[in-house]
Tab-separated table of C-alpha atoms in Angstrom:
chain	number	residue	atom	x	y	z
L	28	UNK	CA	-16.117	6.695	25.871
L	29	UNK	CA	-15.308	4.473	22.843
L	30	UNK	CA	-16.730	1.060	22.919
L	31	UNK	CA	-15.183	-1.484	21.119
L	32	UNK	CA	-17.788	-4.205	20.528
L	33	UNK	CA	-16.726	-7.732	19.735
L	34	UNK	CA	-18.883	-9.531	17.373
L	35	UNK	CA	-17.205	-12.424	16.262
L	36	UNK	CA	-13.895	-14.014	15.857
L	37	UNK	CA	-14.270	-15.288	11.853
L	38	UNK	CA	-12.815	-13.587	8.785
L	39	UNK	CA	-13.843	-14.434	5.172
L	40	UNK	CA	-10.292	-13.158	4.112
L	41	UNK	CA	-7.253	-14.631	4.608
L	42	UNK	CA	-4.937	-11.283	4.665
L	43	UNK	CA	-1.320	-12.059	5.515
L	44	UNK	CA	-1.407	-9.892	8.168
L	45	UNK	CA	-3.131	-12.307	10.674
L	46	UNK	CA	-3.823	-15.046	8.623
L	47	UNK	CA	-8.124	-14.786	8.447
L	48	UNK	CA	-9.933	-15.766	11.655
L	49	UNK	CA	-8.958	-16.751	15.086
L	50	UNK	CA	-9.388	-20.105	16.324
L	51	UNK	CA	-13.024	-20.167	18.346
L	52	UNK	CA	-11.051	-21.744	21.411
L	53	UNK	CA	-9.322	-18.229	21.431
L	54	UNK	CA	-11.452	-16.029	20.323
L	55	UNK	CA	-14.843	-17.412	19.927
L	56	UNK	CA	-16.746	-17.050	16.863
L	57	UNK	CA	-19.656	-15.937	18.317
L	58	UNK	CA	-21.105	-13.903	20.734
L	59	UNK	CA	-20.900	-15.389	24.244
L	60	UNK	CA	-21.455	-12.926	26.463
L	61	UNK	CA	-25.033	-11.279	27.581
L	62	UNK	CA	-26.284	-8.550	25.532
L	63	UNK	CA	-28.155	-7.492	28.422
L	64	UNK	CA	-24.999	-6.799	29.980
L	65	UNK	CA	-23.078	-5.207	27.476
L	66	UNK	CA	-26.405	-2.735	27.011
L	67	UNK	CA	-26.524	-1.889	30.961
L	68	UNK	CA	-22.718	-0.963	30.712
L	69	UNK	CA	-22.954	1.145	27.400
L	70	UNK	CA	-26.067	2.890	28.547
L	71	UNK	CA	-24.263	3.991	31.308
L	72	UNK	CA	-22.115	5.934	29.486
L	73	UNK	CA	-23.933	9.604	27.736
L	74	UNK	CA	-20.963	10.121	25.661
L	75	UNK	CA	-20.842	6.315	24.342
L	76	UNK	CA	-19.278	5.619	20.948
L	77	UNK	CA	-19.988	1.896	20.072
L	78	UNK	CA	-17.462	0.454	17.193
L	79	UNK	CA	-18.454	-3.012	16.078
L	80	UNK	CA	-15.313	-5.131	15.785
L	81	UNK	CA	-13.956	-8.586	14.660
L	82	UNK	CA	-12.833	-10.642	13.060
L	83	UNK	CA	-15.309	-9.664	10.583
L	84	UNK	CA	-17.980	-7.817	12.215
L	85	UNK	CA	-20.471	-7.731	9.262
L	86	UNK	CA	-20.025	-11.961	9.504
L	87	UNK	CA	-22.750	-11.439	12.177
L	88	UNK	CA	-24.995	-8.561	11.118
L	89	UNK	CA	-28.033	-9.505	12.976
L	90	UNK	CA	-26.247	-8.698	16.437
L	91	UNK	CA	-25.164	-5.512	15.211
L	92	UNK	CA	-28.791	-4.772	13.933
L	93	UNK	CA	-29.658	-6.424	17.766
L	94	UNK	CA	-27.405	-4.097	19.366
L	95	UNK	CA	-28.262	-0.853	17.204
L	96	UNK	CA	-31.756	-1.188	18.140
L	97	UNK	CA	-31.816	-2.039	21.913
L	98	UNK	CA	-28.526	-0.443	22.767
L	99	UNK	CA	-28.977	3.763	23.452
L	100	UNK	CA	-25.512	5.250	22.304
L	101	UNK	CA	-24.331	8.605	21.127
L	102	UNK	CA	-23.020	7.043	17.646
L	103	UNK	CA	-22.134	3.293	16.138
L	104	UNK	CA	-19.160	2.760	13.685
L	105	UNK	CA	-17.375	-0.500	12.449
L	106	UNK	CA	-14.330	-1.633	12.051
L	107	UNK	CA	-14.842	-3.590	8.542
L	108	UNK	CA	-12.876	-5.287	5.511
L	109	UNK	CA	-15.519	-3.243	3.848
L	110	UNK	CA	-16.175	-6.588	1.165
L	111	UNK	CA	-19.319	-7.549	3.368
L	112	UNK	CA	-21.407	-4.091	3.505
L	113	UNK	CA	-24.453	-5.555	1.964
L	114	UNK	CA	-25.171	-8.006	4.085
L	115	UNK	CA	-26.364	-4.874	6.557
L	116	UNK	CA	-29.085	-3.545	5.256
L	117	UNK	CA	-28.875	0.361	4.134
L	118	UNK	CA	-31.225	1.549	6.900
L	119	UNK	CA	-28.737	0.449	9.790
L	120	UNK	CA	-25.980	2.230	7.787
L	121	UNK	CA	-27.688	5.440	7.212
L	122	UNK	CA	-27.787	5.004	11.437
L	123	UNK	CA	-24.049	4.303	11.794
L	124	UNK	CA	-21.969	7.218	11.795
L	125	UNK	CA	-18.353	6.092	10.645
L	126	UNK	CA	-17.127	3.533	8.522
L	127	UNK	CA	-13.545	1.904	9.156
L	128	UNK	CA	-12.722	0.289	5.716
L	129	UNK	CA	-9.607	-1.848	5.693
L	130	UNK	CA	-7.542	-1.056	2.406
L	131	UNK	CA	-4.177	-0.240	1.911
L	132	UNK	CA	-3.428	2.255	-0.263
L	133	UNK	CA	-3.504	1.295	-4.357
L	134	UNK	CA	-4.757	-1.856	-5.828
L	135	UNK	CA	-1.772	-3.943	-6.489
L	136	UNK	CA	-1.014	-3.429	-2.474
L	137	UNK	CA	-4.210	-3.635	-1.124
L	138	UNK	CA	-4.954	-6.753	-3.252
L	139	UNK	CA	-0.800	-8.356	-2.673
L	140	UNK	CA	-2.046	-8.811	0.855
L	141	UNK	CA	-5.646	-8.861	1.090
L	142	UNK	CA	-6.835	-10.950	-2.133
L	143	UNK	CA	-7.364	-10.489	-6.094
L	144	UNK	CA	-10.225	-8.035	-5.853
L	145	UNK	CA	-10.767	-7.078	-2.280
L	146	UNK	CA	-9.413	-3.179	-3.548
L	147	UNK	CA	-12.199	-3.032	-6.015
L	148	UNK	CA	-14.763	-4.593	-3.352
L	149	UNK	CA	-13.868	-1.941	-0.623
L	150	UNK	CA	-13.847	0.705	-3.199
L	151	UNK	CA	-17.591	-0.050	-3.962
L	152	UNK	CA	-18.220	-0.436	-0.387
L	153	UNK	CA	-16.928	3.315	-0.066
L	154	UNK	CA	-19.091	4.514	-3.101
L	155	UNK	CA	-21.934	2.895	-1.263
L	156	UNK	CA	-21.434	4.084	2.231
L	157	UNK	CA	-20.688	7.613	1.538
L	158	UNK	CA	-23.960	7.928	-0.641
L	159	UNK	CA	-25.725	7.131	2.552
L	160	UNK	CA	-23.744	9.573	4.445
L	161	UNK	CA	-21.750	7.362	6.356
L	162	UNK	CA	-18.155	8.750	7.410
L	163	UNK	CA	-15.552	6.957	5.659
L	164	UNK	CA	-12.153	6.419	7.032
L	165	UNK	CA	-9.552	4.038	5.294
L	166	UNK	CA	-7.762	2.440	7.496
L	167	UNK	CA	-4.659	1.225	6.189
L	168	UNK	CA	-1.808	-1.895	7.184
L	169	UNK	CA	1.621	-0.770	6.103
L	170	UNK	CA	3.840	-2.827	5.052
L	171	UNK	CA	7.167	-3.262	3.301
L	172	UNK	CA	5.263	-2.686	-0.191
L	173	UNK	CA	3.965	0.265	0.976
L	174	UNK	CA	4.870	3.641	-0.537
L	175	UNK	CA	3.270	5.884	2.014
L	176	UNK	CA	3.247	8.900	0.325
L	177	UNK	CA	1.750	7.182	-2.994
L	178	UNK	CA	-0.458	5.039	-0.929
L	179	UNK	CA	-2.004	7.410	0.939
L	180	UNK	CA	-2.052	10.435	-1.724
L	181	UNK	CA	-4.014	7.657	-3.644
L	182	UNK	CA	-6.524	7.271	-1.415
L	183	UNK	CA	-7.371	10.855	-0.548
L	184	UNK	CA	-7.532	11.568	-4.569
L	185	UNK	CA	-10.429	9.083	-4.791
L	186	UNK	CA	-12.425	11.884	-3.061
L	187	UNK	CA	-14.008	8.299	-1.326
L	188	UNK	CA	-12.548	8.854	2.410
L	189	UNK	CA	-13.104	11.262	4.846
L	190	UNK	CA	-9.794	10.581	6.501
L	191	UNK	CA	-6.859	8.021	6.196
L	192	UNK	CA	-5.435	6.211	8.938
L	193	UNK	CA	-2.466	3.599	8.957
L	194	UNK	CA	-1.170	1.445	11.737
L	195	UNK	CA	2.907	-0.364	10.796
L	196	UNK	CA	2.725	-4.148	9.987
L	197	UNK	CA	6.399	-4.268	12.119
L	198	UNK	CA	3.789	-4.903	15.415
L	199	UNK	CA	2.775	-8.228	13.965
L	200	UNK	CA	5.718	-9.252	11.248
L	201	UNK	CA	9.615	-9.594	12.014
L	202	UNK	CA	9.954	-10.447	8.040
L	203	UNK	CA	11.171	-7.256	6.999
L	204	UNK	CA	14.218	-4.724	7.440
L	205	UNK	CA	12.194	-2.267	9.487
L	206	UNK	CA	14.714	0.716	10.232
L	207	UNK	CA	16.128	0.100	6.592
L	208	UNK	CA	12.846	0.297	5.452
L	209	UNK	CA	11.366	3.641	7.734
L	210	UNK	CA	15.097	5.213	7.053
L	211	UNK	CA	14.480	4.672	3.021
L	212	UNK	CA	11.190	4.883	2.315
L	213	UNK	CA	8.133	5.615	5.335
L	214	UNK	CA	10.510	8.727	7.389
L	215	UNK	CA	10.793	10.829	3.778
L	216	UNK	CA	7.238	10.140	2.603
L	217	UNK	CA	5.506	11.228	5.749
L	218	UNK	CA	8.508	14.210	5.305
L	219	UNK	CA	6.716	14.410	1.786
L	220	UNK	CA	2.816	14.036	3.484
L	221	UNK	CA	3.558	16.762	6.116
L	222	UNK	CA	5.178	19.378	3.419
L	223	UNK	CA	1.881	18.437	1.042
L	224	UNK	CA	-0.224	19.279	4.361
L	225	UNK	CA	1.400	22.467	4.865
L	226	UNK	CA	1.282	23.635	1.189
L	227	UNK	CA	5.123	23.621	1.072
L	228	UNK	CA	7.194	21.699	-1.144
L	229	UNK	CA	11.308	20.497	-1.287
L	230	UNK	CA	12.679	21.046	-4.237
């Protein structure tokens, strides 16, 4: 089973996707419930999968050094903006088997919506990771600005992620002409992604 484990509620960005963290009275920003208990219920799971999650999750590395070594899984991951990686130190991330780095596709995206810089932070982040033989997956918000065929043909060619995964800003944001949008521009460039996939092309 996939665990998702909740580490804190704070964000050190600000991305206009959510707006940076949660307030504490709604989702605290920190841990308040017993590790003891959250290690009887993973344990009891063989096939466990344990994701750190936020917020931030690397905003409170020392439970997720806590948790790596008192909690017996199959494999750890994290869900990360990817700008906080060395705040863990490298031997819990040659233990963690996947990296989930938030970035969305080229620079002037990722960094329209995330902050000047965060592209070239979560770029080093990937460098770094993958060295240690972490599995890197970007994970990507799309948006109006995206161009998903660009976007994500970008971030394969950096030869930095394992895999790319995307999830549509329309779930949080009613700012944009979504069917205009998916008719125009997201429907023919996963058209575009598929026929790249397949080795065919339109001409």
């Amino acid at each position: 089973m996939l665990w998702l484990v909740f580490t804190t509620g704070a964000c050190n960005l600000r991305c206009d996707y959510c707006g940076g963290s949660f307030p504490d009275s709604l989702v605290p920003h920190r841990v308040r419930y017993d590790p003891a208990r959250l290690k009887a219920l993973v344990e009891s799971d063989p096939e466990a999968t344990v994701i750190f999650y936020g917020g931030e999750p690397l905003l409170n590395p020392r439970f997720i050094e806590w948790v790596m070594d008192n909690v017996r899984a199959r494999r750890f991951g994290v869900q990360t903006n990817g700008t906080l990686y060395r705040l863990l130190p490298d031997s819990y991330w040659r233990r963690m088997n996947v990296a989930l780095l938030s970035i969305d596709g080229r620079e002037e995206v990722t960094d329209k919506h995330r902050g000047r810089g965060v592209y070239r932070k979560v770029i080093e982040a990937a460098r770094h990771l993958k060295s240690l033989g972490v599995e890197t997956i970007a994970r990507m918000a799309v948006t109006a600005d995206t161009d998903i065929y660009e976007d994500v043909t970008h971030l394969l060619s950096l030869g930095l992620f394992d895999k790319v995964h995307w999830q549509l800003d329309v779930v949080w944001s009613p700012r944009w002409d979504f069917e205009g949008w998916a008719e125009k521009s997201y429907l023919p460039g996963i058209r575009r992604l598929v026929d790249l996939s397949s080795g065919s092309s339109r001409g």
